[in-house]
């Protein structure tokens, strides 16, 4: 949904054009290949010393700006068509070139590194052609000259980098949420003091859940587990995880570090058990031995079972024991969420099994560990916290897990191939589990996760090929993609900035909930989620999120109103440009919106307007 670049505006026009019915387009003609060695060459020579070219050779221009190759391309009719330049760039820097058609500048094409001079790849662009001959020219803008250029194919994408993977922008909905302030949390501080401004928040609250028939709980990454009165207001401390853990507690580097999540056992009222995950560093890195670790760990993610002596007591007292400890090589993408399936019935197969989403520790971008089933990184795990048949003897491996008994595969694994499996929830209507998965270059995806699924990271990002050597772009799926068995998002949006290469573009999905039984009828049957940085709130219709294939459900962006009914944004409600949005749901099925920026929670108390 990139709209700032000229190419994307063009792509959007093309999509609109196609939706409006058939139109004249040169793209409908069969692709035509033009060899670069037959084109007009400005300050370059034809060579054949690097294998893999087509025709009799490729063009090697001098290493200087202004070198160029000019093709004469015939179009039967006027219309927009795809150009695919086949090239090799054996250096690490891009060899940017200006693309002109009939003298008019169309784009600056990055021609990023292909890794070697014998690795050929396609650089695509979408351009308007006139009927008859057209002059298509690429001119080097850097002092390195052009990449080695093999050919130009007109009318096919050639499998090259995609500049706008999801051209459809979210649909502006006529429906607006009414948010009523519900609770204000006290200020909290990370330890050690942060150096990253994104960690300087009023309170790093990140979830709201309610026990069946009981209290509402909210964790703060900086250490405290709070309870809230039924009608909101002032939180009370139930447990200080930071104080209990002591000097090893660590929440000052990495957006997800600290006391990240809490999940209460479905039988908490009688057994007093609940589970937390938090990060440790300092002395723990040498004194504690992780069950699994990445090389040179900088934090440990710890899974703990707590047993309250009196489950009804207002504050925790009781015992705790460590179930699992993982060493992460960076501060990114650690253990994100823990949860029990609320739809599991007592005595049923899923009852009392704990789902644990484990990020790739920031490593999948450069290695294949998310696909490696002998390590827990980049996986959704499912364990029996009351069992003991795991390697460390502190928890059980459910016999119903998908890979149990396979040699070299961890029985704990429920699903694989994840980068940052950030928030998941179960639809109370259908029982489907929806995961909000935060992407690398571009794709913020909602997945319908089932036992044994493979989300594809880091071979795929969403339904696109991820190339670990390309810091910028995603690529189209190969023809034999089905043989890999990857599972793709059922809804997604993409980052909206200059294509690739710019790091954090300020987009990250905040997974939410399918709304079923809450007090706001207009939301029923809709999965409500958002972008946690921007504070956008989206919905998709649950029935339109269809598993299998690459189709995406239409995504709608909701308006936001304050309790007085005035149109606002989450940025204004949160008083900050970085909202740090999260969602929560209570037992009645009512939805809550959280912001770390000012440490507030709002309840969704109504809607204005109407969908879509
Ligand atoms: C090497 C390579 C050439 C290439 C050149 C360049 O000399 O063999 O094919 O064109 O680098 O940097 O442009
Ligand atoms: Ca050259």
Coordinates of C-alpha atoms and ligand atoms in Angstrom, one line a residue:
X1 CA 0.0 0.0 0.0
X2 CA 2.9 2.3 -0.8
X3 CA 1.5 5.5 -2.1
X4 CA 4.3 8.0 -2.0
X5 CA 6.5 6.7 -4.8
X6 CA 5.5 7.2 -8.4
X7 CA 5.7 3.6 -9.2
X8 CA 3.2 2.7 -6.5
X9 CA 0.7 5.4 -7.5
X10 CA 1.0 3.9 -11.0
X11 CA 0.4 0.4 -9.6
X12 CA -2.6 1.6 -7.7
X13 CA -4.0 3.2 -10.8
X14 CA -3.4 0.0 -12.6
X15 CA -5.3 -2.0 -9.9
X16 CA -8.2 0.5 -10.0
X17 CA -8.1 0.3 -13.8
X18 CA -8.3 -3.5 -13.7
X19 CA -11.1 -3.5 -11.2
X20 CA -13.0 -1.1 -13.5
X21 CA -13.1 -3.7 -16.2
X22 CA -10.9 -4.5 -19.3
X23 CA -8.7 -1.7 -20.6
X24 CA -6.1 -1.4 -23.2
X25 CA -2.8 -2.6 -21.9
X26 CA 0.4 -3.6 -23.5
X27 CA 0.8 -6.1 -20.6
X28 CA -1.7 -8.4 -22.3
X29 CA 0.8 -9.1 -25.2
X30 CA 3.2 -12.0 -24.8
X31 CA 6.5 -11.0 -23.2
X32 CA 9.3 -9.9 -25.5
X33 CA 13.0 -10.3 -24.7
X34 CA 15.5 -7.6 -25.9
X35 CA 19.1 -8.5 -25.4
X36 CA 21.3 -5.7 -24.0
X37 CA 24.1 -6.6 -26.5
X38 CA 21.8 -5.5 -29.3
X39 CA 20.8 -2.2 -27.6
X40 CA 22.5 1.2 -27.9
X41 CA 25.4 1.3 -25.4
X42 CA 26.7 4.6 -24.0
X43 CA 30.3 4.1 -22.6
X44 CA 30.4 0.3 -22.3
X45 CA 31.3 -2.9 -24.0
X46 CA 29.7 -6.3 -24.6
X47 CA 31.4 -9.0 -22.6
X48 CA 30.9 -12.7 -21.9
X49 CA 33.3 -13.5 -19.1
X50 CA 30.6 -14.1 -16.4
X51 CA 28.4 -17.1 -16.9
X52 CA 24.7 -17.2 -16.8
X53 CA 23.9 -14.5 -19.4
X54 CA 21.4 -15.1 -22.2
X55 CA 22.2 -14.4 -25.9
X56 CA 25.8 -13.8 -26.8
X57 CA 26.8 -11.7 -23.8
X58 CA 26.0 -8.8 -21.5
X59 CA 26.8 -5.1 -21.3
X60 CA 29.5 -3.9 -18.9
X61 CA 29.6 -0.2 -18.7
X62 CA 32.5 1.9 -17.4
X63 CA 32.5 2.7 -13.7
X64 CA 31.2 6.2 -14.0
X65 CA 27.9 8.1 -13.7
X66 CA 26.0 8.7 -16.9
X67 CA 26.8 5.4 -18.6
X68 CA 23.6 4.1 -20.2
X69 CA 21.9 1.4 -22.2
X70 CA 19.0 2.3 -24.5
X71 CA 16.4 -0.1 -25.9
X72 CA 13.8 0.5 -28.6
X73 CA 10.7 -1.3 -27.5
X74 CA 7.7 -1.8 -29.7
X75 CA 4.2 -1.8 -28.1
X76 CA 1.2 -2.9 -30.1
X77 CA -1.1 -0.7 -28.0
X78 CA -0.7 2.0 -25.5
X79 CA -0.8 1.0 -21.8
X80 CA 1.1 0.2 -18.7
X81 CA 3.5 -2.7 -18.8
X82 CA 6.1 -4.3 -16.7
X83 CA 9.8 -4.1 -17.7
X84 CA 12.2 -6.6 -16.2
X85 CA 15.9 -5.8 -16.5
X86 CA 18.1 -8.9 -16.0
X87 CA 21.3 -7.9 -14.3
X88 CA 24.2 -8.9 -12.1
X89 CA 25.9 -6.7 -9.5
X90 CA 28.7 -8.5 -7.7
X91 CA 29.5 -5.6 -5.4
X92 CA 27.7 -4.9 -2.1
X93 CA 26.4 -1.5 -3.0
X94 CA 23.4 -0.8 -5.2
X95 CA 24.0 0.5 -8.7
X96 CA 21.1 2.9 -9.0
X97 CA 19.9 4.0 -12.4
X98 CA 17.3 6.4 -13.7
X99 CA 14.7 4.8 -16.0
X100 CA 13.3 7.0 -18.7
X101 CA 10.7 6.1 -21.3
X102 CA 10.6 8.4 -24.3
X103 CA 12.6 10.9 -22.3
X104 CA 10.4 11.1 -19.3
X105 CA 11.8 9.9 -16.0
X106 CA 9.8 6.9 -14.6
X107 CA 11.8 5.7 -11.6
X108 CA 15.1 5.4 -9.9
X109 CA 15.8 1.6 -10.0
X110 CA 18.1 0.3 -7.2
X111 CA 19.8 -2.6 -8.9
X112 CA 20.8 -4.0 -5.5
X113 CA 23.6 -6.5 -5.0
X114 CA 23.1 -10.0 -6.5
X115 CA 26.0 -11.3 -4.4
X116 CA 28.3 -12.1 -7.4
X117 CA 28.8 -11.3 -11.0
X118 CA 27.5 -14.7 -12.1
X119 CA 24.2 -14.3 -10.0
X120 CA 21.6 -12.8 -12.3
X121 CA 18.4 -11.3 -11.1
X122 CA 15.6 -9.2 -12.4
X123 CA 14.9 -5.5 -11.6
X124 CA 11.3 -4.6 -12.4
X125 CA 9.5 -1.4 -13.1
X126 CA 6.0 -0.7 -14.3
X127 CA 5.8 2.0 -17.0
X128 CA 3.4 3.5 -19.6
X129 CA 4.2 2.8 -23.2
X130 CA 2.8 4.4 -26.3
X131 CA 1.7 2.4 -29.3
X132 CA 4.6 1.9 -31.7
X133 CA 8.4 2.3 -30.9
X134 CA 9.4 3.5 -27.4
X135 CA 12.8 4.5 -26.2
X136 CA 13.6 2.8 -22.8
X137 CA 16.8 4.0 -21.2
X138 CA 18.6 3.2 -18.0
X139 CA 21.3 5.7 -17.0
X140 CA 23.8 5.2 -14.1
X141 CA 23.5 7.7 -11.3
X142 CA 26.4 6.5 -9.2
X143 CA 30.1 6.6 -9.9
X144 CA 30.1 2.8 -10.2
X145 CA 28.3 2.9 -13.5
X146 CA 25.5 0.4 -14.4
X147 CA 25.3 -3.1 -13.1
X148 CA 26.2 -5.7 -15.8
X149 CA 23.0 -5.8 -17.9
X150 CA 21.9 -8.9 -19.7
X151 CA 18.5 -8.2 -21.2
X152 CA 15.2 -6.4 -20.9
X153 CA 11.9 -8.4 -21.0
X154 CA 8.8 -6.4 -21.7
X155 CA 5.5 -7.6 -20.4
X156 CA 6.6 -10.0 -17.6
X157 CA 8.0 -9.5 -14.1
X158 CA 10.9 -11.9 -14.5
X159 CA 10.6 -12.9 -10.8
X160 CA 12.4 -9.7 -9.8
X161 CA 12.1 -7.6 -6.7
X162 CA 8.7 -6.3 -5.9
X163 CA 8.5 -2.6 -5.0
X164 CA 5.0 -2.8 -3.5
X165 CA 4.0 -6.3 -2.3
X166 CA 0.5 -5.4 -1.2
X167 CA -0.8 -2.5 -3.3
X168 CA -4.2 -2.5 -1.8
X169 CA -4.4 0.1 1.0
X170 CA -6.8 -0.6 3.9
X171 CA -10.3 0.5 3.1
X172 CA -11.3 3.6 5.1
X173 CA -14.3 2.3 7.1
X174 CA -17.4 4.3 7.9
X175 CA -17.4 2.6 11.2
X176 CA -15.8 4.2 14.2
X177 CA -15.0 2.9 17.7
X178 CA -16.0 4.8 20.8
X179 CA -13.2 4.5 23.3
X180 CA -13.9 5.3 27.0
X181 CA -11.0 5.7 29.3
X182 CA -10.9 2.8 31.6
X183 CA -7.7 2.8 33.6
X184 CA -4.5 4.8 34.2
X185 CA -1.3 3.0 35.3
X186 CA 1.5 4.4 37.4
X187 CA 4.8 5.3 35.8
X188 CA 7.3 2.6 35.5
X189 CA 11.0 2.5 34.5
X190 CA 13.1 0.0 32.7
X191 CA 16.2 -1.5 34.2
X192 CA 18.9 -0.7 33.2
X193 CA 18.0 2.9 32.1
X194 CA 17.2 2.7 28.4
X195 CA 19.3 4.2 25.6
X196 CA 16.5 3.6 23.0
X197 CA 13.9 6.3 23.2
X198 CA 11.3 3.8 22.2
X199 CA 11.6 2.3 25.6
X200 CA 10.9 5.6 27.4
X201 CA 7.2 5.2 28.0
X202 CA 4.9 6.1 30.8
X203 CA 4.2 2.4 31.6
X204 CA 5.0 -0.6 29.4
X205 CA 1.6 -2.3 29.8
X206 CA 0.9 -4.8 27.0
X207 CA -2.1 -7.0 27.6
X208 CA -5.4 -7.2 29.5
X209 CA -7.1 -10.5 30.3
X210 CA -9.7 -11.7 32.8
X211 CA -10.0 -14.9 34.7
X212 CA -13.3 -16.7 34.3
X213 CA -15.6 -15.0 36.8
X214 CA -12.7 -13.1 38.2
X215 CA -10.2 -10.3 38.1
X216 CA -8.7 -8.5 35.2
X217 CA -4.9 -8.7 35.0
X218 CA -2.4 -6.4 33.2
X219 CA 1.4 -7.0 33.0
X220 CA 3.9 -4.1 32.8
X221 CA 7.2 -5.1 31.1
X222 CA 9.0 -3.1 33.7
X223 CA 8.0 -5.7 36.3
X224 CA 4.6 -5.5 37.9
X225 CA 1.5 -7.6 37.4
X226 CA -1.5 -5.5 38.2
X227 CA -5.2 -6.3 38.9
X228 CA -8.0 -4.0 38.0
X229 CA -11.4 -3.5 39.6
X230 CA -14.3 -4.6 37.3
X231 CA -15.1 -1.0 36.3
X232 CA -11.5 0.0 35.8
X233 CA -9.9 2.9 37.6
X234 CA -6.8 2.5 39.7
X235 CA -4.7 -0.7 39.4
X236 CA -3.4 -2.6 42.3
X237 CA -0.2 -4.6 42.4
X238 CA -0.8 -8.4 42.5
X239 CA 2.8 -9.4 42.1
X240 CA 6.1 -7.6 41.6
X241 CA 8.0 -9.9 39.2
X242 CA 11.0 -7.6 39.1
X243 CA 11.4 -7.7 42.8
X244 CA 10.9 -11.5 43.0
X245 CA 13.5 -12.1 40.3
X246 CA 16.0 -9.7 41.9
X247 CA 19.1 -8.3 40.3
X248 CA 19.0 -10.5 37.2
X249 CA 15.8 -8.9 36.0
X250 CA 16.3 -7.0 32.8
X251 CA 13.9 -4.7 30.8
X252 CA 16.1 -1.9 29.5
X253 CA 17.2 -3.1 26.0
X254 CA 14.9 -4.5 23.3
X255 CA 11.3 -3.6 22.8
X256 CA 9.9 -6.8 24.3
X257 CA 12.4 -7.2 27.2
X258 CA 11.1 -7.5 30.8
X259 CA 8.1 -9.1 32.3
X260 CA 6.4 -9.8 28.9
X261 CA 3.3 -11.9 29.6
X262 CA 1.2 -13.7 32.1
X263 CA -1.3 -16.6 31.5
X264 CA -3.5 -18.1 34.2
X265 CA -4.2 -21.8 34.3
X266 CA -7.9 -22.5 33.5
X267 CA -8.1 -24.1 36.9
X268 CA -6.4 -21.1 38.7
X269 CA -9.3 -20.7 41.1
X270 CA -8.6 -24.1 42.6
X271 CA -4.9 -24.8 41.8
X272 CA -3.6 -21.2 42.1
X273 CA -1.2 -21.7 39.1
X274 CA -0.2 -19.1 36.6
X275 CA 2.7 -18.7 34.2
X276 CA 4.9 -15.7 33.3
X277 CA 7.8 -15.0 30.9
X278 CA 10.4 -12.4 31.7
X279 CA 14.0 -11.6 30.6
X280 CA 17.2 -11.8 32.6
X281 CA 20.7 -10.6 32.0
X282 CA 23.6 -9.4 34.2
X283 CA 24.9 -12.2 36.3
X284 CA 22.3 -14.7 35.1
X285 CA 24.1 -14.9 31.7
X286 CA 27.0 -16.6 33.4
X287 CA 25.4 -18.2 36.5
X288 CA 22.3 -19.8 34.8
X289 CA 22.4 -22.4 32.0
X290 CA 19.7 -22.1 29.3
X291 CA 17.9 -25.2 28.0
X292 CA 18.7 -24.0 24.5
X293 CA 20.7 -21.0 23.5
X294 CA 21.7 -19.0 20.4
X295 CA 25.4 -18.1 20.1
X296 CA 26.6 -15.3 22.4
X297 CA 23.3 -14.8 24.2
X298 CA 22.7 -11.2 25.5
X299 CA 19.4 -12.1 27.4
X300 CA 17.7 -15.1 28.7
X301 CA 13.9 -15.6 28.3
X302 CA 12.6 -17.4 31.3
X303 CA 9.3 -19.3 31.6
X304 CA 8.1 -19.5 35.3
X305 CA 5.2 -21.3 37.0
X306 CA 3.8 -19.6 40.1
X307 CA 1.5 -21.3 42.6
X308 CA -0.6 -19.0 44.8
X309 CA -1.2 -20.4 48.3
X310 CA -4.6 -18.7 48.3
X311 CA -5.9 -18.1 44.7
X312 CA -8.5 -15.7 46.0
X313 CA -6.0 -13.4 47.9
X314 CA -5.6 -9.8 46.6
X315 CA -1.8 -10.1 46.4
X316 CA 0.3 -13.1 45.5
X317 CA 2.0 -15.2 48.0
X318 CA 3.3 -18.7 47.3
X319 CA 6.0 -20.5 45.4
X320 CA 7.5 -20.5 41.9
X321 CA 9.6 -22.8 39.7
X322 CA 11.4 -22.3 36.4
X323 CA 10.1 -24.4 33.5
X324 CA 12.3 -23.3 30.7
X325 CA 15.2 -20.9 29.9
X326 CA 16.2 -19.8 26.5
X327 CA 19.3 -17.8 25.5
X328 CA 18.8 -15.1 22.8
X329 CA 21.6 -13.7 20.6
X330 CA 20.0 -10.2 20.4
X331 CA 17.5 -8.2 22.3
X332 CA 14.9 -8.7 19.6
X333 CA 12.0 -11.2 19.2
X334 CA 12.3 -13.3 22.4
X335 CA 9.4 -15.2 24.1
X336 CA 6.4 -13.0 23.2
X337 CA 3.2 -14.6 24.6
X338 CA 1.9 -17.5 26.7
X339 CA -1.7 -18.6 26.7
X340 CA -4.2 -21.4 27.3
X341 CA -6.9 -22.1 24.7
X342 CA -10.0 -20.7 26.3
X343 CA -12.1 -23.0 24.1
X344 CA -10.5 -26.1 25.6
X345 CA -13.0 -28.0 27.7
X346 CA -12.0 -29.7 31.0
X347 CA -10.9 -33.2 30.2
X348 CA -10.5 -32.2 26.5
X349 CA -7.2 -32.7 24.6
X350 CA -6.1 -29.0 24.7
X351 CA -7.1 -28.4 28.4
X352 CA -4.2 -27.1 30.5
X353 CA -1.7 -27.0 27.6
X354 CA 0.4 -23.9 27.5
X355 CA 1.1 -22.2 24.1
X356 CA 4.4 -20.3 24.0
X357 CA 5.3 -18.1 21.1
X358 CA 9.1 -17.8 20.7
X359 CA 10.7 -15.3 18.3
X360 CA 13.7 -15.9 16.2
X361 CA 16.0 -13.8 18.5
X362 CA 16.7 -11.5 15.6
X363 CA 18.6 -14.2 13.8
X364 CA 16.3 -15.4 11.0
X365 CA 17.2 -12.4 8.9
X366 CA 20.6 -13.9 8.4
X367 CA 20.3 -17.7 9.1
X368 CA 17.8 -20.5 8.7
X369 CA 17.1 -21.2 12.4
X370 CA 13.3 -20.5 12.2
X371 CA 13.1 -23.5 9.8
X372 CA 15.4 -25.7 12.0
X373 CA 13.1 -28.0 14.0
X374 CA 15.8 -29.0 16.5
X375 CA 15.8 -25.6 18.1
X376 CA 12.8 -23.7 19.7
X377 CA 13.6 -20.3 18.1
X378 CA 11.1 -18.9 15.6
X379 CA 8.4 -21.4 16.7
X380 CA 5.1 -21.7 18.5
X381 CA 5.6 -24.3 21.3
X382 CA 2.9 -26.2 23.2
X383 CA 3.8 -27.8 26.5
X384 CA 2.1 -29.4 29.4
X385 CA 3.3 -27.4 32.4
X386 CA 2.2 -30.1 34.8
X387 CA 4.0 -33.0 33.0
X388 CA 7.7 -34.0 33.2
X389 CA 8.7 -35.8 30.0
X390 CA 10.7 -32.9 28.6
X391 CA 14.5 -33.0 28.4
X392 CA 14.9 -30.9 31.5
X393 CA 12.1 -32.8 33.4
X394 CA 10.3 -29.6 34.4
X395 CA 7.3 -29.8 32.0
X396 CA 5.6 -32.3 29.7
X397 CA 5.4 -32.7 25.9
X398 CA 1.8 -33.4 24.8
X399 CA 1.5 -36.7 22.8
X400 CA -0.8 -34.8 20.5
X401 CA 1.9 -32.3 19.3
X402 CA 2.5 -32.5 15.6
X403 CA 6.2 -33.6 15.6
X404 CA 6.3 -35.9 18.6
X405 CA 8.6 -38.9 18.0
X406 CA 10.3 -37.5 14.9
X407 CA 14.1 -37.8 15.2
X408 CA 15.9 -34.6 15.6
X409 CA 12.7 -32.6 16.0
X410 CA 11.6 -30.9 19.3
X411 CA 8.4 -32.4 20.4
X412 CA 7.5 -29.1 22.0
X413 CA 6.9 -27.5 18.6
X414 CA 3.3 -26.7 17.5
X415 CA 4.2 -24.6 14.4
X416 CA 7.4 -23.3 12.8
X417 CA 8.8 -20.6 10.6
X418 CA 8.2 -17.4 12.6
X419 CA 10.1 -14.2 13.0
X420 CA 8.2 -12.3 15.7
X421 CA 5.0 -14.3 16.7
X422 CA 3.8 -11.4 18.7
X423 CA 0.2 -11.8 19.7
X424 CA -2.2 -14.7 19.2
X425 CA -5.8 -15.3 20.3
X426 CA -8.5 -17.8 19.7
X427 CA -11.8 -16.9 18.1
X428 CA -14.4 -17.9 20.7
X429 CA -16.9 -18.5 17.9
X430 CA -14.9 -20.9 15.6
X431 CA -12.0 -21.9 17.8
X432 CA -9.5 -20.6 15.1
X433 CA -6.2 -19.3 16.4
X434 CA -5.2 -16.0 14.8
X435 CA -1.6 -14.8 15.1
X436 CA -0.4 -11.2 14.5
X437 CA 3.1 -11.8 13.0
X438 CA 5.5 -8.9 12.7
X439 CA 7.5 -8.9 9.5
X440 CA 11.0 -7.8 8.4
X441 CA 11.0 -5.8 5.1
X442 CA 7.3 -5.4 4.5
X443 CA 4.6 -7.8 5.5
X444 CA 2.5 -7.5 8.7
X445 CA 0.4 -10.6 8.6
X446 CA -2.5 -12.3 10.4
X447 CA -2.2 -16.1 10.2
X448 CA -4.7 -18.8 11.0
X449 CA -2.3 -21.1 12.8
X450 CA -2.9 -24.8 13.1
X451 CA -0.9 -27.7 14.4
X452 CA 2.1 -28.4 12.3
X453 CA 2.0 -25.2 10.2
X454 CA 5.0 -23.6 8.7
X455 CA 4.8 -19.8 8.2
X456 CA 7.9 -19.9 6.0
X457 CA 10.2 -17.4 7.7
X458 CA 13.0 -16.8 6.7
X459 CA 12.5 -18.4 3.3
X460 CA 9.3 -16.5 3.0
X461 CA 7.9 -13.2 4.3
X462 CA 4.2 -13.5 4.0
X463 CA 3.5 -15.0 0.6
X464 CA 6.7 -13.6 -0.9
X465 CA 10.2 -15.0 -1.2
X466 CA 12.6 -13.5 1.4
X467 CA 16.2 -13.4 0.1
X468 CA 18.6 -13.2 3.1
X469 CA 21.1 -11.5 0.9
X470 CA 18.8 -8.7 -0.2
X471 CA 18.4 -6.1 2.5
X472 CA 15.6 -4.4 0.7
X473 CA 13.1 -6.4 -1.4
X474 CA 10.8 -9.3 -1.5
X475 CA 10.4 -11.5 -4.6
X476 CA 7.5 -13.4 -6.2
X477 CA 6.8 -17.0 -5.2
X478 CA 8.5 -19.6 -7.4
X479 CA 6.4 -21.9 -9.7
X480 CA 7.0 -24.9 -7.4
X481 CA 6.0 -23.1 -4.2
X482 CA 3.3 -25.6 -3.3
X483 CA 6.0 -28.3 -2.8
X484 CA 7.3 -26.4 0.2
X485 CA 4.0 -26.6 2.1
X486 CA 4.2 -23.1 3.6
X487 CA 1.2 -21.4 5.2
X488 CA 0.5 -17.8 4.2
X489 CA -1.3 -14.9 5.9
X490 CA -5.1 -14.7 5.7
X491 CA -4.9 -10.9 6.1
X492 CA -2.0 -8.5 5.8
X493 CA -0.8 -5.0 5.1
X494 CA 2.6 -3.8 4.1
X495 CA 5.0 -1.2 5.3
X496 CA 4.5 2.2 3.7
X497 CA 7.8 4.0 3.1
X498 CA 10.4 4.2 0.5
X499 CA 11.1 0.7 -0.8
X500 CA 13.2 -1.4 1.6
X501 CA 16.6 -0.6 3.0
X502 CA 15.4 1.9 5.6
X503 CA 15.2 -0.3 8.7
X504 CA 12.3 0.4 11.1
X505 CA 9.6 1.9 9.0
X506 CA 7.3 2.4 11.9
X507 CA 5.0 -0.4 11.1
X508 CA 4.3 -3.5 13.2
X509 CA 1.1 -5.5 13.6
X510 CA -0.6 -5.7 17.0
X511 CA -2.7 -8.9 16.9
X512 CA -6.1 -8.6 18.4
X513 CA -9.3 -10.6 18.9
X514 CA -12.3 -11.8 17.0
X515 CA -15.2 -9.9 18.6
X516 CA -18.2 -12.2 19.4
X517 CA -20.0 -11.7 22.6
X518 CA -19.1 -8.1 23.7
X519 CA -21.6 -5.4 24.1
X520 CA -21.0 -3.7 20.8
X521 CA -23.1 -5.4 18.1
X522 CA -21.4 -3.7 15.0
X523 CA -18.1 -5.5 15.8
X524 CA -19.5 -9.0 16.0
X525 CA -17.8 -11.5 13.7
X526 CA -14.9 -9.1 13.0
X527 CA -11.2 -9.6 13.9
X528 CA -10.1 -6.3 15.4
X529 CA -6.3 -5.6 15.4
X530 CA -4.0 -2.8 14.6
X531 CA -0.6 -1.3 13.9
X532 CA 1.1 -0.9 17.2
X533 CA 3.4 1.9 16.2
X534 CA 0.9 4.1 14.3
X535 CA -2.0 3.3 16.5
X536 CA -4.2 2.4 13.6
X537 CA -7.1 0.0 14.3
X538 CA -8.2 -2.4 11.6
X539 CA -10.9 -5.0 11.2
X540 CA -11.3 -8.0 8.9
X541 CA -14.4 -10.1 8.7
X542 CA -13.6 -13.5 10.2
X543 CA -15.4 -15.4 7.4
X544 CA -13.2 -13.6 4.8
X545 CA -10.0 -14.8 6.3
X546 CA -9.6 -18.0 4.3
X547 CA -6.8 -20.5 4.8
X548 CA -4.8 -22.0 2.0
X549 CA -3.4 -20.0 -0.9
X550 CA -2.3 -16.4 -1.0
X551 CA -5.6 -14.5 -1.0
X552 CA -5.9 -11.8 1.6
X553 CA -9.1 -10.7 3.3
X554 CA -10.1 -7.1 2.8
X555 CA -8.8 -4.9 5.6
X556 CA -10.8 -2.0 6.9
X557 CA -9.4 0.9 9.0
X558 CA -11.7 2.0 11.7
X559 CA -12.3 5.6 12.8
X560 CA -11.7 6.4 16.5
X561 CA -13.9 8.5 18.7
X562 CA -13.4 9.6 22.3
X563 CA -16.2 9.0 24.8
X564 CA -17.8 12.4 23.9
X565 CA -18.1 11.1 20.3
X566 CA -15.4 13.4 18.8
X567 CA -13.2 12.1 16.0
X568 CA -9.7 11.5 17.4
X569 CA -6.7 9.3 16.6
X570 CA -4.8 6.9 18.9
X571 CA -1.9 9.3 18.6
X572 CA -3.9 12.1 20.2
X573 CA -5.4 9.8 22.8
X574 CA -2.0 8.5 23.7
X575 CA -0.4 11.9 23.5
X576 CA 2.5 10.6 21.5
X577 CA 3.5 9.7 17.9
X578 CA 4.6 6.2 18.9
X579 CA 1.3 4.8 20.3
X580 CA 2.6 1.3 21.3
X581 CA -0.9 -0.1 20.9
X582 CA -2.0 -3.4 22.4
X583 CA -5.4 -5.1 22.8
X584 CA -7.1 -7.0 25.5
X585 CA -10.4 -8.8 26.0
X586 CA -12.4 -9.6 29.1
X587 CA -14.6 -12.6 29.8
X588 CA -17.7 -10.9 28.5
X589 CA -15.9 -10.5 25.2
X590 CA -15.5 -6.7 25.5
X591 CA -12.5 -5.2 23.9
X592 CA -9.8 -3.0 25.4
X593 CA -7.2 -0.8 23.8
X594 CA -3.9 -0.1 25.6
X595 CA -1.1 2.4 25.0
X596 CA 2.3 2.2 26.6
X597 CA 2.9 5.9 25.7
X598 CA 0.7 7.3 28.5
X599 CA 0.0 4.0 30.3
X600 CA -3.8 4.2 29.7
X601 CA -6.4 1.6 28.8
X602 CA -9.7 2.4 27.0
X603 CA -12.7 0.2 26.7
X604 CA -14.5 -0.1 23.4
X605 CA -18.0 1.0 24.6
X606 CA -19.7 1.6 21.3
X607 CA -19.5 2.4 17.6
X608 CA -20.5 5.4 15.4
X609 CA -21.3 5.2 11.7
X610 CA -21.6 2.0 9.9
X611 CA -19.4 -0.6 8.1
X612 CA -17.6 -1.0 5.8
Ligands
LIG1 C1 34.4 -6.4 -12.4 C2 33.5 -7.3 -13.2 C3 32.8 -6.6 -14.3 C4 32.0 -5.4 -13.8 C5 32.9 -4.6 -13.0 C6 32.2 -3.4 -12.3 O1 35.4 -5.9 -13.2 O2 34.3 -8.4 -13.8 O3 32.0 -7.5 -15.1 O4 31.4 -4.7 -14.7 O5 33.6 -5.3 -12.0 O6 32.5 -3.1 -11.1 O7 31.4 -2.7 -12.9
LIG2 CA1 31.1 -2.2 -15.2

